[in-house]
Coordinates of C-alpha atoms in Angstrom, one line a residue:
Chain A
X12 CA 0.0 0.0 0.0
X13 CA 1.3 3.4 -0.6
X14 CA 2.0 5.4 2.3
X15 CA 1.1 9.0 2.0
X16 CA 3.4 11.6 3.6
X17 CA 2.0 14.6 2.0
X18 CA 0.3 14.9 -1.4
X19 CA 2.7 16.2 -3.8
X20 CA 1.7 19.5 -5.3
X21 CA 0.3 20.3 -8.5
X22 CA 2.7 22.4 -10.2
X23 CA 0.9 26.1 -11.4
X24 CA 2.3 26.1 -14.8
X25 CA 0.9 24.3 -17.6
X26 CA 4.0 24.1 -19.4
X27 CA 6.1 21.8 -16.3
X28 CA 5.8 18.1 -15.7
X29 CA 2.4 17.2 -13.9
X30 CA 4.1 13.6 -13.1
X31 CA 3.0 12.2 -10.7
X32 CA -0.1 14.0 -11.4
X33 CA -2.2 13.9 -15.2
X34 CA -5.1 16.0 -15.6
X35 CA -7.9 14.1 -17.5
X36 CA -11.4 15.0 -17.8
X37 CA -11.3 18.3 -15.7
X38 CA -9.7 16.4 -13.3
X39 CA -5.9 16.7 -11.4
X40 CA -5.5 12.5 -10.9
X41 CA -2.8 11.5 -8.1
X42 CA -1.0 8.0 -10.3
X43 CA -0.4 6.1 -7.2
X44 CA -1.8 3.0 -7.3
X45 CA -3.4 1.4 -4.1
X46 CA -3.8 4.8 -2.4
X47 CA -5.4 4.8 1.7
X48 CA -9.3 6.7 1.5
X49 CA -8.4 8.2 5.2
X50 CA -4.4 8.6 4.4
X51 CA -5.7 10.9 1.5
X52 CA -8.7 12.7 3.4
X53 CA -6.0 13.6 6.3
X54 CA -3.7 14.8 3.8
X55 CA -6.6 16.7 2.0
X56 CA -7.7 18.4 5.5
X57 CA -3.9 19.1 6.1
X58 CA -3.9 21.2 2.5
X59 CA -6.8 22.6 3.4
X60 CA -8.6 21.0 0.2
X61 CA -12.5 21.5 0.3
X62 CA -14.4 18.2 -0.2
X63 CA -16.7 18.1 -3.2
X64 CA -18.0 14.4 -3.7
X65 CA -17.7 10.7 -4.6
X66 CA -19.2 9.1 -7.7
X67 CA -19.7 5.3 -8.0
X68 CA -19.1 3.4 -11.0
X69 CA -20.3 -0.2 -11.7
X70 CA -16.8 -1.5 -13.9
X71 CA -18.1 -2.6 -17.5
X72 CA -19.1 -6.0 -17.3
X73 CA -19.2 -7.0 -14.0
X74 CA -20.5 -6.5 -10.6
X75 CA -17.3 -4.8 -9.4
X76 CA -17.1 -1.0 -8.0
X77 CA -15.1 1.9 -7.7
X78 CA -15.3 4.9 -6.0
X79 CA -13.6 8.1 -7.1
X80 CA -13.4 10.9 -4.4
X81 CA -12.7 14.7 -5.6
X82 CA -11.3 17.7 -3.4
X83 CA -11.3 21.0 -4.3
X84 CA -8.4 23.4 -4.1
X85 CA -8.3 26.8 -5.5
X86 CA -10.8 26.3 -8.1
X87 CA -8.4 23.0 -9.1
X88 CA -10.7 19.6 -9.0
X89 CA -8.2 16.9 -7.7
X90 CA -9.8 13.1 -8.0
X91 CA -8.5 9.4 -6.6
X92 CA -9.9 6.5 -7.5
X93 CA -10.5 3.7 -5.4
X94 CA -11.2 0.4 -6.7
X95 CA -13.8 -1.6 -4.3
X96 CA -13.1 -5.8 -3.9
X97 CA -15.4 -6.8 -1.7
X98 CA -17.9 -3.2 -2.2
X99 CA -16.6 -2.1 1.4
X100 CA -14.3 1.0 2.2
X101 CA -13.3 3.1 5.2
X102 CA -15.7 5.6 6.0
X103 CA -14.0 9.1 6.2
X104 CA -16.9 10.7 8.2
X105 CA -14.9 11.5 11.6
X106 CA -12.2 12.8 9.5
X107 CA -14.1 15.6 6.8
X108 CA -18.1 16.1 8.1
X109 CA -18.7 16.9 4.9
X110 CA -19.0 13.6 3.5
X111 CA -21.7 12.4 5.4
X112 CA -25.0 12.9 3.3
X113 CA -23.1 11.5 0.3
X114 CA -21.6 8.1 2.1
X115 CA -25.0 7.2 2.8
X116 CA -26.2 7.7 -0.5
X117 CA -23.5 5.5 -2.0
X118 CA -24.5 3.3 0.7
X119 CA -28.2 3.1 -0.5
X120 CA -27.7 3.4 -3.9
X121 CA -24.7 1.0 -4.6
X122 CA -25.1 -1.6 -1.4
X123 CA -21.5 0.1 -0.4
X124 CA -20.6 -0.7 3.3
X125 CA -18.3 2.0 4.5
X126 CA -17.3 0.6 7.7
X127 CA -16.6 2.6 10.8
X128 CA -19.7 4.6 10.8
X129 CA -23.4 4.3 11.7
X130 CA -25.7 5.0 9.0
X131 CA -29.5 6.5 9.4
X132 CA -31.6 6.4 6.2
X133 CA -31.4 9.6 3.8
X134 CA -33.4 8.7 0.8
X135 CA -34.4 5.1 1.7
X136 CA -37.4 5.3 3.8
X137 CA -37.0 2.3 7.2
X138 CA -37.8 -1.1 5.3
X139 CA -36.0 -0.3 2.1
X140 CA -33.2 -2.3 1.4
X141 CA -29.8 -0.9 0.2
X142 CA -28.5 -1.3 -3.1
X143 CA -31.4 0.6 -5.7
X144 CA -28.9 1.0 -8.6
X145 CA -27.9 -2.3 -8.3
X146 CA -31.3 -4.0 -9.0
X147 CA -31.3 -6.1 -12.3
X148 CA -34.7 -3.5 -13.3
X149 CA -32.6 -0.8 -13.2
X150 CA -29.2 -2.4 -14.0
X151 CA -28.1 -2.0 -17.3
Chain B
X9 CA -38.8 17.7 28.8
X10 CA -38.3 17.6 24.9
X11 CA -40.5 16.8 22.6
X12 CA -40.6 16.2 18.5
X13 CA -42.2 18.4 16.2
X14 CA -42.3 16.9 13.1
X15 CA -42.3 19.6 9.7
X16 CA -43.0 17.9 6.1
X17 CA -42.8 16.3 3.8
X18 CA -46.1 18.1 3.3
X19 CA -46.0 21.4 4.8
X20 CA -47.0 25.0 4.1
X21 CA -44.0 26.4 4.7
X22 CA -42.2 24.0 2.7
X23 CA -42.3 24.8 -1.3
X24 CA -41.4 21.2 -1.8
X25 CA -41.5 18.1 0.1
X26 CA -38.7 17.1 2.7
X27 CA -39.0 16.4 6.5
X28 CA -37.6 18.4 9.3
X29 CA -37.8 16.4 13.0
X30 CA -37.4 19.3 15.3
X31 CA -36.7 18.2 18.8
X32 CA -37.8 20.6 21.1
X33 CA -37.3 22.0 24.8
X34 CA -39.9 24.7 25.2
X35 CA -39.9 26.8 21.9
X36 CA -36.3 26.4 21.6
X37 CA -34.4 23.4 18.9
X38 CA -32.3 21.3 20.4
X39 CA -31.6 18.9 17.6
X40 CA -33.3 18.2 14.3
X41 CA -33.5 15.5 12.0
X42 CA -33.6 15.8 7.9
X43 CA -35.3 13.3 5.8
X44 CA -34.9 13.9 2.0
X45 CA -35.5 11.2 -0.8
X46 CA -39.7 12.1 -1.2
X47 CA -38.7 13.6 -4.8
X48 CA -36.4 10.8 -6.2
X49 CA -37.0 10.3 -9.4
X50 CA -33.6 8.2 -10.3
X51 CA -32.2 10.8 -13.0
X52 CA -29.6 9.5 -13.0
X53 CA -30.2 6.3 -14.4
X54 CA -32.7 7.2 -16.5
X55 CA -30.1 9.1 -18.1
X56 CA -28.0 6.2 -19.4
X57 CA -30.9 4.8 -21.2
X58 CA -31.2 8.4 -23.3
X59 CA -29.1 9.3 -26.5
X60 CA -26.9 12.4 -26.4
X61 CA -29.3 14.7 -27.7
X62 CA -32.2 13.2 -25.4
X63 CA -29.9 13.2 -22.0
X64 CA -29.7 17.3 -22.2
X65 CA -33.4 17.6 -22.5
X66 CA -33.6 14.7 -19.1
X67 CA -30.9 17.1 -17.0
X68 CA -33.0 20.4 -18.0
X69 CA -35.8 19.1 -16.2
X70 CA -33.0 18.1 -12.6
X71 CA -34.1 21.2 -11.4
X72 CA -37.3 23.9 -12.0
X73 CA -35.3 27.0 -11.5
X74 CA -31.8 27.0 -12.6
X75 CA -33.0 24.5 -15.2
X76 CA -30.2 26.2 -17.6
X77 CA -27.3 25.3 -15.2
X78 CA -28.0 21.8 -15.6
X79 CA -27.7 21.8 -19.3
X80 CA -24.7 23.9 -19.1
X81 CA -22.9 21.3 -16.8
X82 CA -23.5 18.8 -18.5
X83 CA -22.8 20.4 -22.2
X84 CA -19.4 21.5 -20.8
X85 CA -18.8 18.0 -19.7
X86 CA -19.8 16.2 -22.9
X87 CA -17.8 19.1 -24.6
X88 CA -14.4 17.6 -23.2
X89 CA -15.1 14.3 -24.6
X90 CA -16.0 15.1 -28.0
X91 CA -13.0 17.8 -28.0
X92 CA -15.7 20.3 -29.1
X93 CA -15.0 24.2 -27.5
X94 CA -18.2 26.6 -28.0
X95 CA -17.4 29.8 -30.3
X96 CA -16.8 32.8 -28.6
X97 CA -20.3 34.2 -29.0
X98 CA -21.7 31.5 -27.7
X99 CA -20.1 31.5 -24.5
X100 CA -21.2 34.9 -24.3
X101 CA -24.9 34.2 -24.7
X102 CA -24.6 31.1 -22.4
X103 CA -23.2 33.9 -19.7
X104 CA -26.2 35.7 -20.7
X105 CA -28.4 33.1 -19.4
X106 CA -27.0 31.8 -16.8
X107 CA -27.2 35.4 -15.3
X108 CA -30.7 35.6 -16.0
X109 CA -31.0 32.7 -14.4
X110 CA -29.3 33.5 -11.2
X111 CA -31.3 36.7 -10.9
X112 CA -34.9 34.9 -10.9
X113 CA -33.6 32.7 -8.8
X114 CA -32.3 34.8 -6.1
X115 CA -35.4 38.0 -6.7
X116 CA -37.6 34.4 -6.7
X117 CA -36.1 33.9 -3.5
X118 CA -36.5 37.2 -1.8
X119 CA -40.0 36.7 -2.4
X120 CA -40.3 33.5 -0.6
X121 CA -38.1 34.8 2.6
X122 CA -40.4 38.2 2.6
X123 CA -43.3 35.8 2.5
X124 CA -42.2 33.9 5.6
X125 CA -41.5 37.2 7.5
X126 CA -45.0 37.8 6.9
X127 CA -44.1 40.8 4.5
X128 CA -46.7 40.3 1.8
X129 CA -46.2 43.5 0.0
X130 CA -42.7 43.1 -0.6
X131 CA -43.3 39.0 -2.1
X132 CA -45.8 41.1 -4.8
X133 CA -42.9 43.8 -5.3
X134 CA -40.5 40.9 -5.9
X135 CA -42.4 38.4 -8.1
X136 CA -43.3 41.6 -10.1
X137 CA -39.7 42.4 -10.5
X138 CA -39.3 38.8 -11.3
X139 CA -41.9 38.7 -14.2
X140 CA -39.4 41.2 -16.1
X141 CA -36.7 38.4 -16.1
X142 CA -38.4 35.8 -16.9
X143 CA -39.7 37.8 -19.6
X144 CA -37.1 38.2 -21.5
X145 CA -36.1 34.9 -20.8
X146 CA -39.2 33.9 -22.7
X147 CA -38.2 36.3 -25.5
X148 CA -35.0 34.8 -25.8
X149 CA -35.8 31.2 -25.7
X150 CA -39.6 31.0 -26.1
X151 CA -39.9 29.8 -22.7
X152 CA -40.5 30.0 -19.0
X153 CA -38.9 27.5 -17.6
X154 CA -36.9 25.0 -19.5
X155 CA -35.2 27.0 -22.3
X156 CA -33.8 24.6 -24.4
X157 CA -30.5 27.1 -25.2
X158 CA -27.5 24.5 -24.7
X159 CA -26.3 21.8 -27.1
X160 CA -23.0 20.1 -27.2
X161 CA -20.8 22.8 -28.9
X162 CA -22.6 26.1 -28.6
X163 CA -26.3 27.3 -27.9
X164 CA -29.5 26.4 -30.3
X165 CA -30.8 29.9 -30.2
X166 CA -29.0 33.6 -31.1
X167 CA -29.8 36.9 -29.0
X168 CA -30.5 39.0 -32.0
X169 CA -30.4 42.4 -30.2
X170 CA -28.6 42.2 -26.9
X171 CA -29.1 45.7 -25.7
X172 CA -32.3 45.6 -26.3
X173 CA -32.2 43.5 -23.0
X174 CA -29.8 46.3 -21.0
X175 CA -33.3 48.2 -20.5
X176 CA -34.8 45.5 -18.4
X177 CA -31.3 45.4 -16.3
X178 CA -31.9 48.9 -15.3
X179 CA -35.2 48.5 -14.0
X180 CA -34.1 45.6 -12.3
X181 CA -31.3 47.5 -10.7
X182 CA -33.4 50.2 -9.8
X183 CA -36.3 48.1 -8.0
X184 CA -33.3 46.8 -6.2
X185 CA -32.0 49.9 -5.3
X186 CA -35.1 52.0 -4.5
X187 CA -37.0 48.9 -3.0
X188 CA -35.9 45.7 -2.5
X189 CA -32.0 46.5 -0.7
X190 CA -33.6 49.7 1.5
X191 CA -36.5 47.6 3.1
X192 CA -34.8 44.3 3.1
X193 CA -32.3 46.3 5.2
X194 CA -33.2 48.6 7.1
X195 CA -37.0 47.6 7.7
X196 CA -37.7 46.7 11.4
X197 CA -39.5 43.6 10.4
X198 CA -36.9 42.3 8.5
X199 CA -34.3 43.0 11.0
X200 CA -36.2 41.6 13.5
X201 CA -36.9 38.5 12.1
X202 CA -33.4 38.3 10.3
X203 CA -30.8 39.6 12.3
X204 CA -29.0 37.0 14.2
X205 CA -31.0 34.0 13.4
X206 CA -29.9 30.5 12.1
X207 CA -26.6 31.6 12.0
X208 CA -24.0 29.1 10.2
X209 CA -20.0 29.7 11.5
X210 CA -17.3 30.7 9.4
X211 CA -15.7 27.1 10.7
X212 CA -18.7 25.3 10.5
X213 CA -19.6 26.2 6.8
X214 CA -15.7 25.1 6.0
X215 CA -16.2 22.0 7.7
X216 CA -19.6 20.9 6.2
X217 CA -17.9 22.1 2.5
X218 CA -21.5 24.4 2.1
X219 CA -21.5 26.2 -0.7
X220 CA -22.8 29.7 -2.6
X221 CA -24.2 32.0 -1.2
X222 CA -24.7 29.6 2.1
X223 CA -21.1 29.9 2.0
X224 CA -20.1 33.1 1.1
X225 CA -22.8 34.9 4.1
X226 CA -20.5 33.0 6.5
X227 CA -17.1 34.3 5.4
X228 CA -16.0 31.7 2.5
X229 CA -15.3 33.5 -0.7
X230 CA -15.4 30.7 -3.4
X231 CA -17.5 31.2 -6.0
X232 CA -16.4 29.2 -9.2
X233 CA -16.6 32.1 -12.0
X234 CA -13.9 33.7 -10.3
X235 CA -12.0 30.5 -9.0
X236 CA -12.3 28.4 -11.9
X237 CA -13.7 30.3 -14.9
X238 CA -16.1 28.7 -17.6
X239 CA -17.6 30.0 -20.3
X240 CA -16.3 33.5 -21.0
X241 CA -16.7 34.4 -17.4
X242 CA -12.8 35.3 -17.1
X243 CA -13.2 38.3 -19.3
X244 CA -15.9 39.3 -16.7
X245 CA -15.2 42.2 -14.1
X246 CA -17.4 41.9 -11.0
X247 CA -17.2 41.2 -7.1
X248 CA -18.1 38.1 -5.2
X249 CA -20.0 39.1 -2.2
X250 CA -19.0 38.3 1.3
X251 CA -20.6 38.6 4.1
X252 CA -19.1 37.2 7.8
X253 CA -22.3 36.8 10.2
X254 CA -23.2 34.1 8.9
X255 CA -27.2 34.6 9.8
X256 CA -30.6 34.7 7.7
X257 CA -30.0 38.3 7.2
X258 CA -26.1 38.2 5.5
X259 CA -27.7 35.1 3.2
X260 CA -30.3 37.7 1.9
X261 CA -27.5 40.8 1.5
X262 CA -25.4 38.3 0.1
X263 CA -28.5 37.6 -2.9
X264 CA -28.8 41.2 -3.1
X265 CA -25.5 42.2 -4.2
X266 CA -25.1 39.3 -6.1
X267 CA -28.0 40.5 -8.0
X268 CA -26.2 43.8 -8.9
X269 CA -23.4 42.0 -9.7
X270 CA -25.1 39.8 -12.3
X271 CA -26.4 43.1 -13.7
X272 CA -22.5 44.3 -13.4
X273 CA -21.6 41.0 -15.9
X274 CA -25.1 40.9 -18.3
X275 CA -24.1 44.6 -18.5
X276 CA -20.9 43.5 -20.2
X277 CA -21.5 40.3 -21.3
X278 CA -24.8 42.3 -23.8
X279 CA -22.1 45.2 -24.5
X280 CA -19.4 43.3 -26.0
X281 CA -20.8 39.9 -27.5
X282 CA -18.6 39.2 -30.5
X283 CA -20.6 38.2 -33.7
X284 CA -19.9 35.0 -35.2
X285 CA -21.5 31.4 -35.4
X286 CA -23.5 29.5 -32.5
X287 CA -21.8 26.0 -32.4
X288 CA -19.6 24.0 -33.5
X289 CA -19.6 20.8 -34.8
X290 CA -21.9 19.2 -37.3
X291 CA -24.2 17.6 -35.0
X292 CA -22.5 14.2 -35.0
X293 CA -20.6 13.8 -32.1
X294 CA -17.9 11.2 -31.8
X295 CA -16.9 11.0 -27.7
X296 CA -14.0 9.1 -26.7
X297 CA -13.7 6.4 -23.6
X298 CA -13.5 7.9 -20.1
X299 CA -15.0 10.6 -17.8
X300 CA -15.2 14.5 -18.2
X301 CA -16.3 16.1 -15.4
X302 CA -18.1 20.0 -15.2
X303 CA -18.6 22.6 -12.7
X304 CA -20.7 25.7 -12.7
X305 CA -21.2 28.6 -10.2
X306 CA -25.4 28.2 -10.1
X307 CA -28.0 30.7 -8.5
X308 CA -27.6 28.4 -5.3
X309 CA -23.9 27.3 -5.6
X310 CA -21.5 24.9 -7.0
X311 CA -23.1 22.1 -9.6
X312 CA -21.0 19.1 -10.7
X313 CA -21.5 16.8 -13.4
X314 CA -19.5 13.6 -14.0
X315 CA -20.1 11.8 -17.5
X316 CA -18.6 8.8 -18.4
X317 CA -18.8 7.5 -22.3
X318 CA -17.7 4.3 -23.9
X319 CA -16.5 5.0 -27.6
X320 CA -19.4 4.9 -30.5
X321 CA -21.8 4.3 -27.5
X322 CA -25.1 6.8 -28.3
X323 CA -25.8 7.0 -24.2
X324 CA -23.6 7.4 -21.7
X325 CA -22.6 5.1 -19.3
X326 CA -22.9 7.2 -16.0
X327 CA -24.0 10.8 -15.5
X328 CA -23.2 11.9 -11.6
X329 CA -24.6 15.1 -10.6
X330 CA -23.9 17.3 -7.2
X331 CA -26.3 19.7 -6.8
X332 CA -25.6 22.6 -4.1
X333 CA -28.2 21.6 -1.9
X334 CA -27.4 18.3 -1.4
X335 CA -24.2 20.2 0.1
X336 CA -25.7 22.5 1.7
X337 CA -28.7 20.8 3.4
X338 CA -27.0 19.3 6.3
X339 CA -26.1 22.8 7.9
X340 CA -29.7 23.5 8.5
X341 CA -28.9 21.3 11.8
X342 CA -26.1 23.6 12.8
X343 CA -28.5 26.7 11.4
X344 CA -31.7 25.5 13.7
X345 CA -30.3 24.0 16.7
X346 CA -30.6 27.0 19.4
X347 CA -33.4 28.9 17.3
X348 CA -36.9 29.6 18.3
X349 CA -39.2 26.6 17.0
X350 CA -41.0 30.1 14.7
X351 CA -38.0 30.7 13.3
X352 CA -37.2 26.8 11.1
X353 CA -39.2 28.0 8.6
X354 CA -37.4 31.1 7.8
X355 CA -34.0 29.1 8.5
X356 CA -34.8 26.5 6.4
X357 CA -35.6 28.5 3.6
X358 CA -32.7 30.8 3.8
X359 CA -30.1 28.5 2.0
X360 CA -32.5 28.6 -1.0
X361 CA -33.0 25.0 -0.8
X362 CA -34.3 22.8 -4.1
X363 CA -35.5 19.7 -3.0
X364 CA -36.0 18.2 -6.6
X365 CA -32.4 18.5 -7.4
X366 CA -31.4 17.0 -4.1
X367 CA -33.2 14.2 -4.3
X368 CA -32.9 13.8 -8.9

C-alpha cells in the first residue's frame, strides 16, 4: 500500500511536468496505485482542500465498483480513484463532516458498506433495502 | 422535557417536500432530523438509457429554476469528450443566461423569505420584478422554464439584439436599489426576524464544504466564476460578495449584491458579445472512452456533473450530478439548533433550498 506523507503538489504552470499528477477529464489524478481513503482525506484536510464528492461506477461488465473521491483546491478539481473488492471501504466521516449525506447515498444506492460509521436512512425510507442502482430492473 | 415536532414532507412552509424532525425543549431546537428522498426520481439512471441529444433535455428538467445550469454542466462536460470548445459568441450568450437565471432565482427567493417574515407586500414587489426576467427569458428562448439554449458545442438559439435587453437590467437594478435593498435592510421587520438568526459559523460552513451563497454569508469566498472560470466568465469584471455573520440576514445581503453584480456581468457580457456562429460541430458527435467532469457557479452554488462514455456508444454510461443543496442541506442542523421553534421555517428556507435536485 502506498503510504502517504504529504500529497505532492500540483505544479501552477501548464507548461512543467504534472508527473505524478495527469489531468484528465477536468480532473488533477494522483497515479499512485493502491492509495489509503483516510491517508488521503488527512492529507486533503492538512492542505486545506475542500471536499466536493464521490461518484460510484459499476466497472463494465461486471458486478465490481469503484469509488472516485474529488477535493477542491483553489478552483483546481483533484480526484483518486478507489477500486472496491469486496464493495466495502473506510468511511471518512470522523475525518471531513462533509462527507456524510453522500456516504450514505452511496450506501443506498450502490449496497457500499463504509465501515466505521453508523448509518440512518437519507433517501431510503426504514424497510427499504440498500443497493437501488444495483437491481437487475434498473441495471443496465 | 423535549418533545418532536415533526415539519414535512407536506407542509406549508415548505415549497417542496422534505422532513424536518425538530426536537424541542420549550420553543427552543435542540436537535433536528432531515429526511430527503420524497422527490427521487432516479435521474440518473434514467439518463443512461437516453441518446446524447435526449440526455440534455432529461438534465434540464433536474431542477425547476436553474433549469439552464444543468444543461450547461452537463454540455461543458460532454464538450471535453467530444474535444468540441463553443465559439466565442456563444459563451457569451450562455453567460447571458446563466445570469438571467441567477437573478430569478435569487429576486424568486427574496420573495419567498419576505413571505415567511410575513411581509406580503414586498413577495408582490419581488415576483413583479421577477416577471421582467423571466420575460425576457421567454423572448429569448420561447420559454419559462426549460429554455432549451445549450447543445454540445454552442447554444441552439441567437440573441439578435442584446441591448435591447440592457433596459430590463436597469429597472431591475433600480427596483433593487429604491425597493428591494432599502426595506430588506433597514425595515424593522426584516431586521427583527433576520438579524441573528440561524446563524451558520465561518468554521462550520468550512467543515460541512457548504456552498454559494450559504457559504459566502459565513465568510467563505469561493464562488467558481472567479476561482475556476467557464464559459467566457474570465473576461468578466465583477465582485463576489462576502458577508461574515453568517445569519438569515447576510444570506439575503449576500442575494442582493449578487444581484447587482449579475447586472455588473449581463451589463458586459450584452455590451461586447462578438458576432460569429452559434456551435460547432456538425451535430454528429464522436466521444472518446472515459470521464469529463463540469462545474458551474449556479444561483444556489456549485453544480458538478461527472459523464462517463464508452467510444461509439449513443448513451452514456454514468452521469453523476452534485447539486448545491445536497451540500448544503445538512447545515440547516447547525442553522436551527438553538433557534426559536418560529424561526425553522425562515432558517430552512434561507439557504434557497431545491429539494428536486437534491433528491434527482
Amino acid at each position: 500500500m502506498t503510504v502517504l506523507e504529504s500529497i505532492p503538489e500540483i505544479p501552477a504552470s501548464s507548461e512543467q511536468s504534472l508527473d505524478p499528477w495527469t489531468e484528465s477529464g477536468g480532473v488533477y489524478w494522483l497515479n499512485y496505485s493502491d492509495l489509503n481513503v483516510r491517508e488521503v482525506a488527512k492529507a486533503m484536510n492538512a492542505m486545506r482542500a475542500r471536499f466536493i464528492t464521490i461518484t460510484a461506477y459499476q466497472e463494465n461488465g461486471s458486478d465490481a465498483l469503484r469509488l472516485e473521491y474529488h477535493w477542491d483546491i483553489a478552483g483546481r478539481l483533484l480526484g483518486f480513484t478507489f477500486p472496491l473488492a469486496a464493495k466495502s471501504i473506510d468511511s471518512i466521516y470522523d475525518l471531513c463532516e462533509a462527507v456524510d449525506w453522500i456516504e450514505r447515498e452511496v450506501h443506498e444506492g450502490f449496497a457500499v458498506d463504509f465501515t466505521g460509521r453508523v448509518y440512518e436512512p437519507l433517501l431510503l425510507r426504514e424497510g427499504n433495502t440498500c443497493g437501488v442502482n444495483l437491481r437487475e430492473e434498473v441495471a443496465k | 422535557m423535549s418533545y418532536k415536532i415533526p415539519m414535512g414532507p407536506y407542509h406549508p412552509a415548505l415549497e417542496e417536500p422534505y422532513k424536518l424532525d425538530l426536537i424541542c425543549e420549550g420553543e427552543t431546537v435542540s436537535d433536528a432530523k432531515l429526511h430527503i428522498g420524497f422527490n427521487f426520481r432516479g435521474i440518473e439512471h434514467l439518463a443512461e438509457t437516453r441518446n446524447y441529444f435526449q440526455v440534455i433535455a432529461l438534465m434540464e428538467r433536474v431542477c425547476g429554476i436553474c433549469s439552464n445550469i444543468h444543461t450547461l454542466t452537463l454540455c461543458q462536460a460532454m464538450e471535453k469528450l467530444t474535444g468540441l470548445t463553443p465559439p466565442p459568441r456563444a459563451q457569451y450568450i450562455r453567460i447571458v443566461i446563466a445570469e438571467l437565471e441567477r437573478l430569478h432565482s435569487h429576486v424568486l427567493w427574496a420573495g419567498i423569505a419576505a413571505k415567511l417574515m410575513g411581509f406580503k407586500t414586498m413577495f408582490m414587489t419581488c415576483f413583479e420584478i421577477r416577471e421582467q426576467v423571466m420575460d425576457v427569458l421567454q423572448a429569448i428562448s420561447g420559454n419559462r422554464v426549460n429554455y432549451s439554449m445549450n447543445r454540445i458545442g454552442g447554444v441552439n438559439r441567437d440573441i439578435e439584439d442584446p441591448l435591447a435587453i440592457l433596459s430590463m437590467i436597469e429597472a431591475l437594478e433600480s427596483g433593487m436599489v429604491k425597493t428591494i435593498i432599502p426595506i430588506f435592510t433597514t425595515s424593522t421587520t426584516a431586521r427583527s426576524r433576520c438579524a441573528g438568526i440561524g446563524v451558520l459559523t465561518n468554521e462550520k460552513a468550512i467543515s460541512l464544504g457548504v456552498v454559494g451563497p450559504v457559504a459566502r454569508a459565513s465568510g467563505v469566498g469561493q464562488d467558481l466564476r472567479r476561482a475556476a472560470p467557464y464559459a467566457a466568465y474570465d473576461e468578466m469584471e465583477f465582485e463576489v460578495p462576502v458577508q461574515t455573520d453568517g445569519d438569515v440576514r447576510a444570506r439575503l445581503l449576500v442575494r442582493a449584491l449578487e444581484i447587482m453584480e449579475s447586472c455588473k456581468i449581463l451589463r458586459q457580457a450584452l455590451t461586447k458579445m462578438p458576432p460569429g456562429e452559434l456551435h460547432t460541430g456538425d451535430g454528429k458527435f464522436n466521444f472518446i472512452t472515459g470521464t469529463a467532469t463540469s462545474r458551474v457557479e449556479a444561483p444556489r452554488g456549485e453544480v458538478m456533473y461527472s459523464v462517463s462514455w464508452r467510444e461509439h456508444s449513443r448513451n452514456p454510461s454514468r452521469v453523476h450530478v452534485r447539486t448545491p443543496t445536497f451540500v448544503n442541506m445538512p447545515a440547516i442542523r447547525s442553522m436551527v439548533t438553538g433557534a426559536r421553534l418560529a424561526d425553522t421555517p425562515l432558517i430552512q428556507a434561507s439557504i434557497d433550498p431545491c429539494y428536486s435536485c437534491t433528491d434527482r
